[in-house]
Amino acid sequence: MKKVTLQDIKNIADYEKIRKSSIASVIETKKQRRISLGNKISLVFETPQTVLSQVQEMMRAERIVEEANIQHEIDVYNQLLPDRDNELRATLFIEITDPDAIKHDLDKMMGIDSSEHIYFQVGSQQIFAQFEGGHSNEIKLSAVHYTSFMFDNEQFSAFKTLDLPAYLISNHPNYKAKVLLEPTVRESLVHDLGL
């Protein structure tokens, strides 16, 4: 997948002129790239467009104008995009809306970022989420995680066979959920894998 480069960036003044339409477009894109897994977890699969928008918004909010600092933001956000063929990357959000329940609910989900708790299931194929380290330890679980899904050729072949149902599943002991991928979401992800 193409990464964002310095040449893609608009200066703050030029970005301001297109910001409203850009944000509207990104919101629509993210609707097709967000999967709700039960009522407390969602995954968002980023694209170069959504990453570019995040960089532009960071520049705007922080008034970043120096090229070296802009490049730093690009490097940080580009990590949300796949590095290789047959890979998907997503930001996983644990969404707990009741402030009084946050610690309790996160504690119950300890370990969800380890082993084989989050995965795609397509036929007999299982593609497990690999979590970036450093977002939890034995006593604390972060509400935001960065994941990747690496597909081998057989898994990719199954995933792109659209008449074969594809599910995103959590089998954590305290958080069981299963969702059928909507056709538009799946087609978008298949497109990413085929790039």
Short mmCIF file of N, CA and C in Angstrom, two decimals:
data_model
loop_
_atom_site.label_atom_id
_atom_site.label_comp_id
_atom_site.label_asym_id
_atom_site.label_seq_id
_atom_site.Cartn_x
_atom_site.Cartn_y
_atom_site.Cartn_z
N MET A 1 0.85 -1.18 0.00
CA MET A 1 0.00 0.00 0.00
C MET A 1 0.89 1.24 0.00
N LYS A 2 0.49 2.22 -0.77
CA LYS A 2 1.25 3.46 -0.86
C LYS A 2 1.26 4.17 0.50
N LYS A 3 2.42 4.64 0.89
CA LYS A 3 2.55 5.41 2.12
C LYS A 3 2.44 6.90 1.80
N VAL A 4 2.13 7.69 2.80
CA VAL A 4 2.05 9.15 2.65
C VAL A 4 3.47 9.70 2.58
N THR A 5 3.69 10.67 1.70
CA THR A 5 5.00 11.31 1.57
C THR A 5 4.86 12.81 1.80
N LEU A 6 5.97 13.47 1.95
CA LEU A 6 5.99 14.91 2.15
C LEU A 6 5.33 15.64 0.98
N GLN A 7 5.44 15.07 -0.22
CA GLN A 7 4.85 15.69 -1.41
C GLN A 7 3.32 15.68 -1.37
N ASP A 8 2.74 14.80 -0.57
CA ASP A 8 1.27 14.73 -0.46
C ASP A 8 0.70 15.81 0.45
N ILE A 9 1.54 16.44 1.24
CA ILE A 9 1.11 17.37 2.28
C ILE A 9 0.84 18.75 1.71
N LYS A 10 -0.28 19.32 2.15
CA LYS A 10 -0.58 20.72 1.82
C LYS A 10 -0.15 21.60 2.99
N ASN A 11 0.28 22.82 2.67
CA ASN A 11 0.59 23.72 3.78
C ASN A 11 -0.72 24.05 4.52
N ILE A 12 -0.59 24.57 5.71
CA ILE A 12 -1.76 24.77 6.57
C ILE A 12 -2.80 25.66 5.90
N ALA A 13 -2.37 26.70 5.22
CA ALA A 13 -3.32 27.63 4.57
C ALA A 13 -4.08 26.94 3.45
N ASP A 14 -3.38 26.17 2.62
CA ASP A 14 -4.05 25.46 1.53
C ASP A 14 -4.96 24.36 2.05
N TYR A 15 -4.53 23.70 3.12
CA TYR A 15 -5.37 22.65 3.70
C TYR A 15 -6.67 23.24 4.26
N GLU A 16 -6.57 24.40 4.86
CA GLU A 16 -7.76 25.03 5.45
C GLU A 16 -8.84 25.23 4.39
N LYS A 17 -8.45 25.51 3.14
CA LYS A 17 -9.41 25.75 2.06
C LYS A 17 -10.20 24.51 1.70
N ILE A 18 -9.61 23.33 1.89
CA ILE A 18 -10.29 22.09 1.50
C ILE A 18 -10.67 21.23 2.71
N ARG A 19 -10.41 21.73 3.90
CA ARG A 19 -10.56 20.92 5.11
C ARG A 19 -11.97 20.34 5.26
N LYS A 20 -12.98 21.14 5.08
CA LYS A 20 -14.35 20.68 5.30
C LYS A 20 -14.68 19.49 4.40
N SER A 21 -14.39 19.61 3.11
CA SER A 21 -14.70 18.52 2.19
C SER A 21 -13.79 17.32 2.43
N SER A 22 -12.55 17.58 2.82
CA SER A 22 -11.61 16.49 3.10
C SER A 22 -12.09 15.66 4.29
N ILE A 23 -12.51 16.34 5.34
CA ILE A 23 -12.98 15.63 6.54
C ILE A 23 -14.25 14.83 6.22
N ALA A 24 -15.15 15.41 5.45
CA ALA A 24 -16.38 14.69 5.06
C ALA A 24 -16.04 13.43 4.28
N SER A 25 -15.08 13.52 3.38
CA SER A 25 -14.66 12.36 2.59
C SER A 25 -14.02 11.29 3.48
N VAL A 26 -13.20 11.71 4.42
CA VAL A 26 -12.54 10.75 5.32
C VAL A 26 -13.57 10.06 6.20
N ILE A 27 -14.57 10.78 6.67
CA ILE A 27 -15.62 10.18 7.49
C ILE A 27 -16.33 9.08 6.71
N GLU A 28 -16.64 9.35 5.45
CA GLU A 28 -17.29 8.34 4.60
C GLU A 28 -16.39 7.14 4.39
N THR A 29 -15.11 7.39 4.16
CA THR A 29 -14.16 6.29 3.96
C THR A 29 -14.08 5.43 5.22
N LYS A 30 -14.01 6.07 6.38
CA LYS A 30 -13.88 5.31 7.63
C LYS A 30 -15.13 4.49 7.92
N LYS A 31 -16.29 4.93 7.46
CA LYS A 31 -17.50 4.13 7.64
C LYS A 31 -17.36 2.77 6.97
N GLN A 32 -16.67 2.74 5.85
CA GLN A 32 -16.47 1.49 5.11
C GLN A 32 -15.27 0.72 5.62
N ARG A 33 -14.59 1.25 6.61
CA ARG A 33 -13.35 0.64 7.10
C ARG A 33 -13.41 0.36 8.60
N ARG A 34 -14.57 0.53 9.20
CA ARG A 34 -14.73 0.31 10.64
C ARG A 34 -15.58 -0.94 10.86
N ILE A 35 -15.09 -1.82 11.71
CA ILE A 35 -15.83 -3.03 12.04
C ILE A 35 -16.08 -3.02 13.55
N SER A 36 -17.36 -3.06 13.92
CA SER A 36 -17.72 -3.17 15.34
C SER A 36 -17.79 -4.65 15.69
N LEU A 37 -17.00 -5.01 16.69
CA LEU A 37 -16.95 -6.40 17.15
C LEU A 37 -17.59 -6.43 18.54
N GLY A 38 -18.86 -6.75 18.55
CA GLY A 38 -19.61 -6.66 19.79
C GLY A 38 -19.87 -5.20 20.13
N ASN A 39 -20.16 -4.94 21.39
CA ASN A 39 -20.53 -3.56 21.78
C ASN A 39 -19.39 -2.79 22.44
N LYS A 40 -18.19 -3.40 22.54
CA LYS A 40 -17.11 -2.69 23.21
C LYS A 40 -15.81 -2.62 22.40
N ILE A 41 -15.75 -3.28 21.27
CA ILE A 41 -14.52 -3.26 20.47
C ILE A 41 -14.85 -2.87 19.04
N SER A 42 -14.01 -2.01 18.47
CA SER A 42 -14.10 -1.73 17.04
C SER A 42 -12.69 -1.65 16.47
N LEU A 43 -12.58 -1.99 15.20
CA LEU A 43 -11.31 -1.91 14.49
C LEU A 43 -11.49 -0.99 13.31
N VAL A 44 -10.53 -0.10 13.11
CA VAL A 44 -10.53 0.81 11.96
C VAL A 44 -9.28 0.50 11.13
N PHE A 45 -9.52 0.18 9.86
CA PHE A 45 -8.45 -0.12 8.92
C PHE A 45 -8.15 1.16 8.15
N GLU A 46 -6.96 1.71 8.37
CA GLU A 46 -6.60 3.01 7.79
C GLU A 46 -6.23 2.87 6.31
N THR A 47 -6.30 3.99 5.61
CA THR A 47 -5.89 4.09 4.21
C THR A 47 -4.92 5.27 4.10
N PRO A 48 -4.23 5.41 2.97
CA PRO A 48 -3.40 6.61 2.81
C PRO A 48 -4.20 7.89 2.97
N GLN A 49 -5.45 7.89 2.52
CA GLN A 49 -6.29 9.08 2.65
C GLN A 49 -6.55 9.42 4.12
N THR A 50 -6.86 8.42 4.93
CA THR A 50 -7.16 8.69 6.34
C THR A 50 -5.90 9.08 7.10
N VAL A 51 -4.77 8.48 6.74
CA VAL A 51 -3.50 8.84 7.38
C VAL A 51 -3.10 10.25 7.01
N LEU A 52 -3.24 10.60 5.74
CA LEU A 52 -2.93 11.96 5.29
C LEU A 52 -3.78 12.97 6.06
N SER A 53 -5.05 12.68 6.23
CA SER A 53 -5.94 13.57 6.97
C SER A 53 -5.46 13.74 8.42
N GLN A 54 -5.03 12.64 9.04
CA GLN A 54 -4.56 12.74 10.43
C GLN A 54 -3.30 13.61 10.53
N VAL A 55 -2.41 13.45 9.55
CA VAL A 55 -1.20 14.28 9.55
C VAL A 55 -1.57 15.75 9.37
N GLN A 56 -2.45 16.03 8.41
CA GLN A 56 -2.87 17.42 8.17
C GLN A 56 -3.55 18.02 9.40
N GLU A 57 -4.38 17.23 10.06
CA GLU A 57 -5.06 17.72 11.26
C GLU A 57 -4.07 17.98 12.40
N MET A 58 -3.06 17.11 12.51
CA MET A 58 -2.04 17.33 13.54
C MET A 58 -1.25 18.60 13.24
N MET A 59 -0.89 18.79 11.97
CA MET A 59 -0.18 20.02 11.59
C MET A 59 -1.01 21.25 11.94
N ARG A 60 -2.29 21.17 11.64
CA ARG A 60 -3.19 22.30 11.89
C ARG A 60 -3.30 22.58 13.40
N ALA A 61 -3.52 21.52 14.19
CA ALA A 61 -3.72 21.69 15.62
C ALA A 61 -2.46 22.18 16.33
N GLU A 62 -1.30 21.64 15.91
CA GLU A 62 -0.04 21.95 16.57
C GLU A 62 0.74 23.05 15.86
N ARG A 63 0.18 23.58 14.75
CA ARG A 63 0.84 24.62 13.94
C ARG A 63 2.24 24.15 13.50
N ILE A 64 2.31 22.95 13.00
CA ILE A 64 3.58 22.37 12.55
C ILE A 64 3.86 22.83 11.12
N VAL A 65 5.00 23.48 10.92
CA VAL A 65 5.34 23.99 9.58
C VAL A 65 6.73 23.58 9.11
N GLU A 66 7.59 23.18 10.03
CA GLU A 66 8.94 22.77 9.66
C GLU A 66 8.90 21.39 9.00
N GLU A 67 9.61 21.25 7.87
CA GLU A 67 9.57 19.99 7.12
C GLU A 67 10.00 18.80 7.97
N ALA A 68 11.03 18.94 8.79
CA ALA A 68 11.50 17.82 9.61
C ALA A 68 10.41 17.37 10.58
N ASN A 69 9.69 18.32 11.15
CA ASN A 69 8.61 17.98 12.09
C ASN A 69 7.42 17.36 11.36
N ILE A 70 7.13 17.86 10.16
CA ILE A 70 6.06 17.26 9.36
C ILE A 70 6.44 15.82 9.01
N GLN A 71 7.70 15.62 8.60
CA GLN A 71 8.15 14.27 8.25
C GLN A 71 8.03 13.33 9.44
N HIS A 72 8.31 13.85 10.64
CA HIS A 72 8.16 13.02 11.84
C HIS A 72 6.72 12.55 11.99
N GLU A 73 5.76 13.46 11.79
CA GLU A 73 4.34 13.09 11.88
C GLU A 73 3.98 12.06 10.81
N ILE A 74 4.48 12.25 9.61
CA ILE A 74 4.23 11.29 8.53
C ILE A 74 4.76 9.91 8.92
N ASP A 75 5.97 9.88 9.45
CA ASP A 75 6.58 8.60 9.83
C ASP A 75 5.75 7.90 10.91
N VAL A 76 5.26 8.66 11.87
CA VAL A 76 4.46 8.09 12.95
C VAL A 76 3.16 7.51 12.39
N TYR A 77 2.43 8.29 11.61
CA TYR A 77 1.12 7.84 11.13
C TYR A 77 1.22 6.79 10.02
N ASN A 78 2.31 6.80 9.25
CA ASN A 78 2.49 5.78 8.22
C ASN A 78 2.59 4.38 8.81
N GLN A 79 2.93 4.29 10.08
CA GLN A 79 2.99 2.97 10.73
C GLN A 79 1.62 2.31 10.81
N LEU A 80 0.56 3.08 10.60
CA LEU A 80 -0.79 2.51 10.61
C LEU A 80 -1.11 1.80 9.30
N LEU A 81 -0.24 1.96 8.29
CA LEU A 81 -0.46 1.35 6.98
C LEU A 81 0.42 0.12 6.82
N PRO A 82 -0.06 -0.89 6.07
CA PRO A 82 0.72 -2.12 5.89
C PRO A 82 2.07 -1.86 5.23
N ASP A 83 3.06 -2.66 5.62
CA ASP A 83 4.40 -2.57 5.04
C ASP A 83 4.60 -3.54 3.88
N ARG A 84 3.76 -4.56 3.80
CA ARG A 84 4.01 -5.61 2.82
C ARG A 84 2.70 -6.10 2.22
N ASP A 85 2.83 -6.86 1.13
CA ASP A 85 1.66 -7.48 0.51
C ASP A 85 1.01 -8.45 1.49
N ASN A 86 -0.26 -8.68 1.29
CA ASN A 86 -1.02 -9.64 2.09
C ASN A 86 -1.04 -9.30 3.59
N GLU A 87 -1.02 -7.99 3.89
CA GLU A 87 -1.10 -7.55 5.28
C GLU A 87 -2.18 -6.48 5.41
N LEU A 88 -2.96 -6.58 6.48
CA LEU A 88 -3.88 -5.51 6.86
C LEU A 88 -3.44 -4.99 8.22
N ARG A 89 -3.61 -3.69 8.43
CA ARG A 89 -3.35 -3.11 9.74
C ARG A 89 -4.60 -2.37 10.20
N ALA A 90 -4.82 -2.42 11.50
CA ALA A 90 -5.99 -1.75 12.06
C ALA A 90 -5.66 -1.19 13.44
N THR A 91 -6.37 -0.14 13.79
CA THR A 91 -6.35 0.36 15.16
C THR A 91 -7.55 -0.26 15.86
N LEU A 92 -7.30 -0.93 16.97
CA LEU A 92 -8.36 -1.56 17.75
C LEU A 92 -8.67 -0.67 18.94
N PHE A 93 -9.95 -0.33 19.07
CA PHE A 93 -10.41 0.52 20.17
C PHE A 93 -11.29 -0.30 21.10
N ILE A 94 -10.98 -0.24 22.39
CA ILE A 94 -11.89 -0.78 23.40
C ILE A 94 -12.70 0.41 23.88
N GLU A 95 -14.00 0.38 23.58
CA GLU A 95 -14.84 1.56 23.79
C GLU A 95 -15.77 1.34 24.97
N ILE A 96 -15.44 1.96 26.07
CA ILE A 96 -16.25 1.85 27.28
C ILE A 96 -16.75 3.25 27.61
N THR A 97 -18.06 3.44 27.50
CA THR A 97 -18.62 4.78 27.62
C THR A 97 -18.93 5.19 29.06
N ASP A 98 -19.11 4.23 29.95
CA ASP A 98 -19.40 4.54 31.34
C ASP A 98 -18.09 4.76 32.09
N PRO A 99 -17.80 6.01 32.52
CA PRO A 99 -16.52 6.28 33.20
C PRO A 99 -16.29 5.40 34.42
N ASP A 100 -17.36 5.05 35.13
CA ASP A 100 -17.22 4.23 36.33
C ASP A 100 -16.88 2.78 36.02
N ALA A 101 -17.08 2.36 34.76
CA ALA A 101 -16.84 0.96 34.39
C ALA A 101 -15.53 0.74 33.67
N ILE A 102 -14.80 1.81 33.35
CA ILE A 102 -13.60 1.67 32.51
C ILE A 102 -12.60 0.69 33.12
N LYS A 103 -12.17 0.93 34.35
CA LYS A 103 -11.15 0.06 34.94
C LYS A 103 -11.66 -1.37 35.05
N HIS A 104 -12.88 -1.55 35.53
CA HIS A 104 -13.44 -2.89 35.71
C HIS A 104 -13.50 -3.64 34.37
N ASP A 105 -14.02 -2.98 33.34
CA ASP A 105 -14.18 -3.64 32.04
C ASP A 105 -12.83 -3.92 31.37
N LEU A 106 -11.89 -2.98 31.48
CA LEU A 106 -10.56 -3.23 30.92
C LEU A 106 -9.87 -4.37 31.65
N ASP A 107 -10.01 -4.41 32.98
CA ASP A 107 -9.41 -5.51 33.75
C ASP A 107 -9.96 -6.86 33.30
N LYS A 108 -11.25 -6.91 33.00
CA LYS A 108 -11.87 -8.17 32.55
C LYS A 108 -11.33 -8.60 31.18
N MET A 109 -10.84 -7.64 30.40
CA MET A 109 -10.34 -7.96 29.06
C MET A 109 -8.83 -8.18 29.02
N MET A 110 -8.19 -8.21 30.19
CA MET A 110 -6.75 -8.43 30.22
C MET A 110 -6.41 -9.67 29.38
N GLY A 111 -5.36 -9.54 28.58
CA GLY A 111 -4.92 -10.65 27.75
C GLY A 111 -5.54 -10.70 26.37
N ILE A 112 -6.48 -9.81 26.09
CA ILE A 112 -7.13 -9.84 24.77
C ILE A 112 -6.12 -9.55 23.66
N ASP A 113 -5.02 -8.89 24.01
CA ASP A 113 -3.98 -8.55 23.04
C ASP A 113 -2.88 -9.60 22.96
N SER A 114 -3.14 -10.77 23.52
CA SER A 114 -2.16 -11.85 23.44
C SER A 114 -2.84 -13.11 22.93
N SER A 115 -2.05 -14.11 22.69
CA SER A 115 -2.55 -15.40 22.21
C SER A 115 -3.30 -15.23 20.90
N GLU A 116 -4.44 -15.87 20.81
CA GLU A 116 -5.17 -15.90 19.55
C GLU A 116 -6.64 -15.53 19.80
N HIS A 117 -6.84 -14.36 20.39
CA HIS A 117 -8.19 -13.98 20.79
C HIS A 117 -8.97 -13.22 19.71
N ILE A 118 -8.29 -12.49 18.84
CA ILE A 118 -8.96 -11.71 17.80
C ILE A 118 -8.50 -12.24 16.44
N TYR A 119 -9.45 -12.59 15.58
CA TYR A 119 -9.06 -13.16 14.29
C TYR A 119 -10.20 -13.08 13.27
N PHE A 120 -9.79 -13.15 12.00
CA PHE A 120 -10.74 -13.35 10.91
C PHE A 120 -10.92 -14.85 10.73
N GLN A 121 -12.16 -15.25 10.42
CA GLN A 121 -12.46 -16.65 10.09
C GLN A 121 -13.13 -16.66 8.72
N VAL A 122 -12.50 -17.37 7.78
CA VAL A 122 -13.06 -17.53 6.44
C VAL A 122 -12.97 -19.01 6.11
N GLY A 123 -14.13 -19.68 6.08
CA GLY A 123 -14.09 -21.13 5.91
C GLY A 123 -13.28 -21.72 7.05
N SER A 124 -12.30 -22.56 6.71
CA SER A 124 -11.45 -23.17 7.73
C SER A 124 -10.23 -22.31 8.05
N GLN A 125 -10.09 -21.19 7.36
CA GLN A 125 -8.91 -20.33 7.54
C GLN A 125 -9.12 -19.36 8.70
N GLN A 126 -8.11 -19.23 9.54
CA GLN A 126 -8.11 -18.26 10.63
C GLN A 126 -6.88 -17.37 10.49
N ILE A 127 -7.12 -16.06 10.50
CA ILE A 127 -6.04 -15.09 10.37
C ILE A 127 -6.02 -14.28 11.66
N PHE A 128 -5.01 -14.50 12.50
CA PHE A 128 -4.99 -13.93 13.84
C PHE A 128 -4.36 -12.54 13.86
N ALA A 129 -4.91 -11.69 14.70
CA ALA A 129 -4.35 -10.36 14.91
C ALA A 129 -3.03 -10.47 15.65
N GLN A 130 -2.05 -9.72 15.18
CA GLN A 130 -0.79 -9.59 15.87
C GLN A 130 -0.75 -8.18 16.45
N PHE A 131 -0.55 -8.08 17.73
CA PHE A 131 -0.62 -6.80 18.43
C PHE A 131 0.77 -6.20 18.62
N GLU A 132 0.84 -4.89 18.40
CA GLU A 132 2.08 -4.16 18.70
C GLU A 132 2.28 -4.18 20.21
N GLY A 133 3.50 -4.41 20.62
CA GLY A 133 3.81 -4.46 22.05
C GLY A 133 3.78 -3.09 22.70
N GLY A 134 3.80 -3.09 24.02
CA GLY A 134 3.92 -1.86 24.77
C GLY A 134 2.62 -1.18 25.13
N HIS A 135 1.48 -1.84 24.85
CA HIS A 135 0.19 -1.21 25.15
C HIS A 135 -0.52 -1.87 26.33
N SER A 136 0.16 -2.81 26.96
CA SER A 136 -0.40 -3.43 28.16
C SER A 136 0.72 -4.11 28.91
N ASN A 137 0.42 -4.45 30.16
CA ASN A 137 1.33 -5.27 30.96
C ASN A 137 0.46 -6.14 31.86
N GLU A 138 1.07 -6.77 32.85
CA GLU A 138 0.29 -7.72 33.66
C GLU A 138 -0.75 -7.05 34.55
N ILE A 139 -0.71 -5.72 34.68
CA ILE A 139 -1.69 -5.06 35.55
C ILE A 139 -2.52 -3.99 34.84
N LYS A 140 -2.21 -3.69 33.59
CA LYS A 140 -2.94 -2.61 32.91
C LYS A 140 -3.07 -2.91 31.42
N LEU A 141 -4.27 -2.67 30.90
CA LEU A 141 -4.56 -2.86 29.48
C LEU A 141 -4.95 -1.52 28.88
N SER A 142 -4.31 -1.15 27.78
CA SER A 142 -4.64 0.09 27.08
C SER A 142 -5.98 -0.07 26.36
N ALA A 143 -6.66 1.04 26.13
CA ALA A 143 -7.92 1.01 25.37
C ALA A 143 -7.68 1.14 23.87
N VAL A 144 -6.44 1.39 23.46
CA VAL A 144 -6.10 1.52 22.03
C VAL A 144 -4.93 0.59 21.73
N HIS A 145 -5.09 -0.18 20.65
CA HIS A 145 -4.04 -1.12 20.24
C HIS A 145 -3.85 -1.04 18.73
N TYR A 146 -2.62 -1.32 18.29
CA TYR A 146 -2.32 -1.37 16.86
C TYR A 146 -2.08 -2.82 16.48
N THR A 147 -2.82 -3.27 15.47
CA THR A 147 -2.79 -4.67 15.10
C THR A 147 -2.45 -4.84 13.63
N SER A 148 -1.96 -6.03 13.32
CA SER A 148 -1.78 -6.40 11.92
C SER A 148 -2.29 -7.82 11.73
N PHE A 149 -2.74 -8.09 10.52
CA PHE A 149 -3.20 -9.42 10.12
C PHE A 149 -2.39 -9.82 8.90
N MET A 150 -1.59 -10.87 9.03
CA MET A 150 -0.76 -11.35 7.93
C MET A 150 -1.45 -12.55 7.28
N PHE A 151 -1.70 -12.43 5.97
CA PHE A 151 -2.38 -13.48 5.22
C PHE A 151 -1.36 -14.27 4.40
N ASP A 152 -1.42 -15.60 4.46
CA ASP A 152 -0.65 -16.37 3.49
C ASP A 152 -1.50 -16.48 2.22
N ASN A 153 -0.96 -17.08 1.19
CA ASN A 153 -1.66 -17.12 -0.10
C ASN A 153 -3.01 -17.83 -0.02
N GLU A 154 -3.06 -18.92 0.73
CA GLU A 154 -4.32 -19.66 0.87
C GLU A 154 -5.36 -18.84 1.62
N GLN A 155 -4.94 -18.15 2.67
CA GLN A 155 -5.86 -17.30 3.44
C GLN A 155 -6.36 -16.14 2.60
N PHE A 156 -5.46 -15.54 1.82
CA PHE A 156 -5.86 -14.43 0.96
C PHE A 156 -6.85 -14.91 -0.09
N SER A 157 -6.60 -16.07 -0.67
CA SER A 157 -7.51 -16.63 -1.67
C SER A 157 -8.91 -16.83 -1.08
N ALA A 158 -8.98 -17.35 0.14
CA ALA A 158 -10.27 -17.54 0.80
C ALA A 158 -10.93 -16.20 1.09
N PHE A 159 -10.15 -15.24 1.56
CA PHE A 159 -10.70 -13.93 1.95
C PHE A 159 -11.28 -13.19 0.76
N LYS A 160 -10.66 -13.34 -0.42
CA LYS A 160 -11.16 -12.61 -1.59
C LYS A 160 -12.28 -13.35 -2.31
N THR A 161 -12.60 -14.57 -1.87
CA THR A 161 -13.73 -15.31 -2.42
C THR A 161 -14.98 -14.81 -1.71
N LEU A 162 -15.63 -13.81 -2.32
CA LEU A 162 -16.66 -13.05 -1.61
C LEU A 162 -17.93 -13.86 -1.31
N ASP A 163 -18.14 -14.98 -1.99
CA ASP A 163 -19.32 -15.77 -1.66
C ASP A 163 -19.07 -16.72 -0.47
N LEU A 164 -17.85 -16.71 0.06
CA LEU A 164 -17.50 -17.46 1.26
C LEU A 164 -17.56 -16.48 2.44
N PRO A 165 -18.45 -16.71 3.41
CA PRO A 165 -18.60 -15.75 4.52
C PRO A 165 -17.29 -15.52 5.28
N ALA A 166 -17.07 -14.27 5.66
CA ALA A 166 -15.90 -13.91 6.46
C ALA A 166 -16.38 -13.24 7.75
N TYR A 167 -15.80 -13.66 8.85
CA TYR A 167 -16.19 -13.14 10.16
C TYR A 167 -14.96 -12.55 10.87
N LEU A 168 -15.21 -11.58 11.72
CA LEU A 168 -14.22 -11.12 12.69
C LEU A 168 -14.71 -11.62 14.04
N ILE A 169 -13.80 -12.24 14.78
CA ILE A 169 -14.20 -12.96 16.00
C ILE A 169 -13.29 -12.57 17.17
N SER A 170 -13.90 -12.47 18.35
CA SER A 170 -13.17 -12.42 19.61
C SER A 170 -13.56 -13.65 20.41
N ASN A 171 -12.58 -14.43 20.82
CA ASN A 171 -12.87 -15.61 21.65
C ASN A 171 -12.28 -15.47 23.05
N HIS A 172 -12.04 -14.22 23.47
CA HIS A 172 -11.52 -13.99 24.82
C HIS A 172 -12.54 -14.53 25.83
N PRO A 173 -12.08 -15.16 26.91
CA PRO A 173 -13.02 -15.76 27.87
C PRO A 173 -14.07 -14.78 28.39
N ASN A 174 -13.72 -13.50 28.52
CA ASN A 174 -14.67 -12.51 29.05
C ASN A 174 -15.24 -11.59 27.98
N TYR A 175 -14.93 -11.88 26.72
CA TYR A 175 -15.47 -11.04 25.65
C TYR A 175 -15.61 -11.87 24.37
N LYS A 176 -16.74 -12.50 24.24
CA LYS A 176 -17.05 -13.31 23.06
C LYS A 176 -17.89 -12.46 22.11
N ALA A 177 -17.45 -12.40 20.86
CA ALA A 177 -18.20 -11.65 19.85
C ALA A 177 -17.83 -12.18 18.48
N LYS A 178 -18.79 -12.05 17.56
CA LYS A 178 -18.59 -12.52 16.19
C LYS A 178 -19.42 -11.64 15.28
N VAL A 179 -18.80 -11.14 14.20
CA VAL A 179 -19.54 -10.29 13.28
C VAL A 179 -19.21 -10.70 11.85
N LEU A 180 -20.24 -10.77 11.03
CA LEU A 180 -20.06 -11.03 9.60
C LEU A 180 -19.61 -9.75 8.94
N LEU A 181 -18.56 -9.82 8.14
CA LEU A 181 -18.08 -8.62 7.44
C LEU A 181 -19.08 -8.20 6.37
N GLU A 182 -19.45 -6.92 6.42
CA GLU A 182 -20.33 -6.37 5.40
C GLU A 182 -19.62 -6.38 4.05
N PRO A 183 -20.36 -6.57 2.94
CA PRO A 183 -19.72 -6.65 1.62
C PRO A 183 -18.83 -5.46 1.29
N THR A 184 -19.29 -4.23 1.59
CA THR A 184 -18.48 -3.06 1.23
C THR A 184 -17.18 -3.01 2.01
N VAL A 185 -17.24 -3.40 3.29
CA VAL A 185 -16.03 -3.43 4.12
C VAL A 185 -15.08 -4.49 3.59
N ARG A 186 -15.62 -5.64 3.31
CA ARG A 186 -14.76 -6.73 2.86
C ARG A 186 -14.13 -6.41 1.51
N GLU A 187 -14.89 -5.87 0.58
CA GLU A 187 -14.34 -5.51 -0.72
C GLU A 187 -13.21 -4.49 -0.58
N SER A 188 -13.39 -3.56 0.34
CA SER A 188 -12.36 -2.55 0.58
C SER A 188 -11.08 -3.19 1.12
N LEU A 189 -11.23 -4.15 2.03
CA LEU A 189 -10.07 -4.83 2.60
C LEU A 189 -9.41 -5.75 1.57
N VAL A 190 -10.21 -6.41 0.77
CA VAL A 190 -9.65 -7.24 -0.31
C VAL A 190 -8.83 -6.39 -1.26
N HIS A 191 -9.35 -5.19 -1.57
CA HIS A 191 -8.61 -4.26 -2.43
C HIS A 191 -7.25 -3.94 -1.82
N ASP A 192 -7.21 -3.68 -0.50
CA ASP A 192 -5.94 -3.40 0.17
C ASP A 192 -4.96 -4.57 0.03
N LEU A 193 -5.46 -5.77 0.23
CA LEU A 193 -4.60 -6.95 0.17
C LEU A 193 -4.07 -7.21 -1.22
N GLY A 194 -4.84 -6.77 -2.22
CA GLY A 194 -4.44 -7.01 -3.59
C GLY A 194 -3.49 -5.98 -4.15
N LEU A 195 -3.19 -4.93 -3.38
CA LEU A 195 -2.34 -3.85 -3.90
C LEU A 195 -0.89 -4.28 -3.95
#
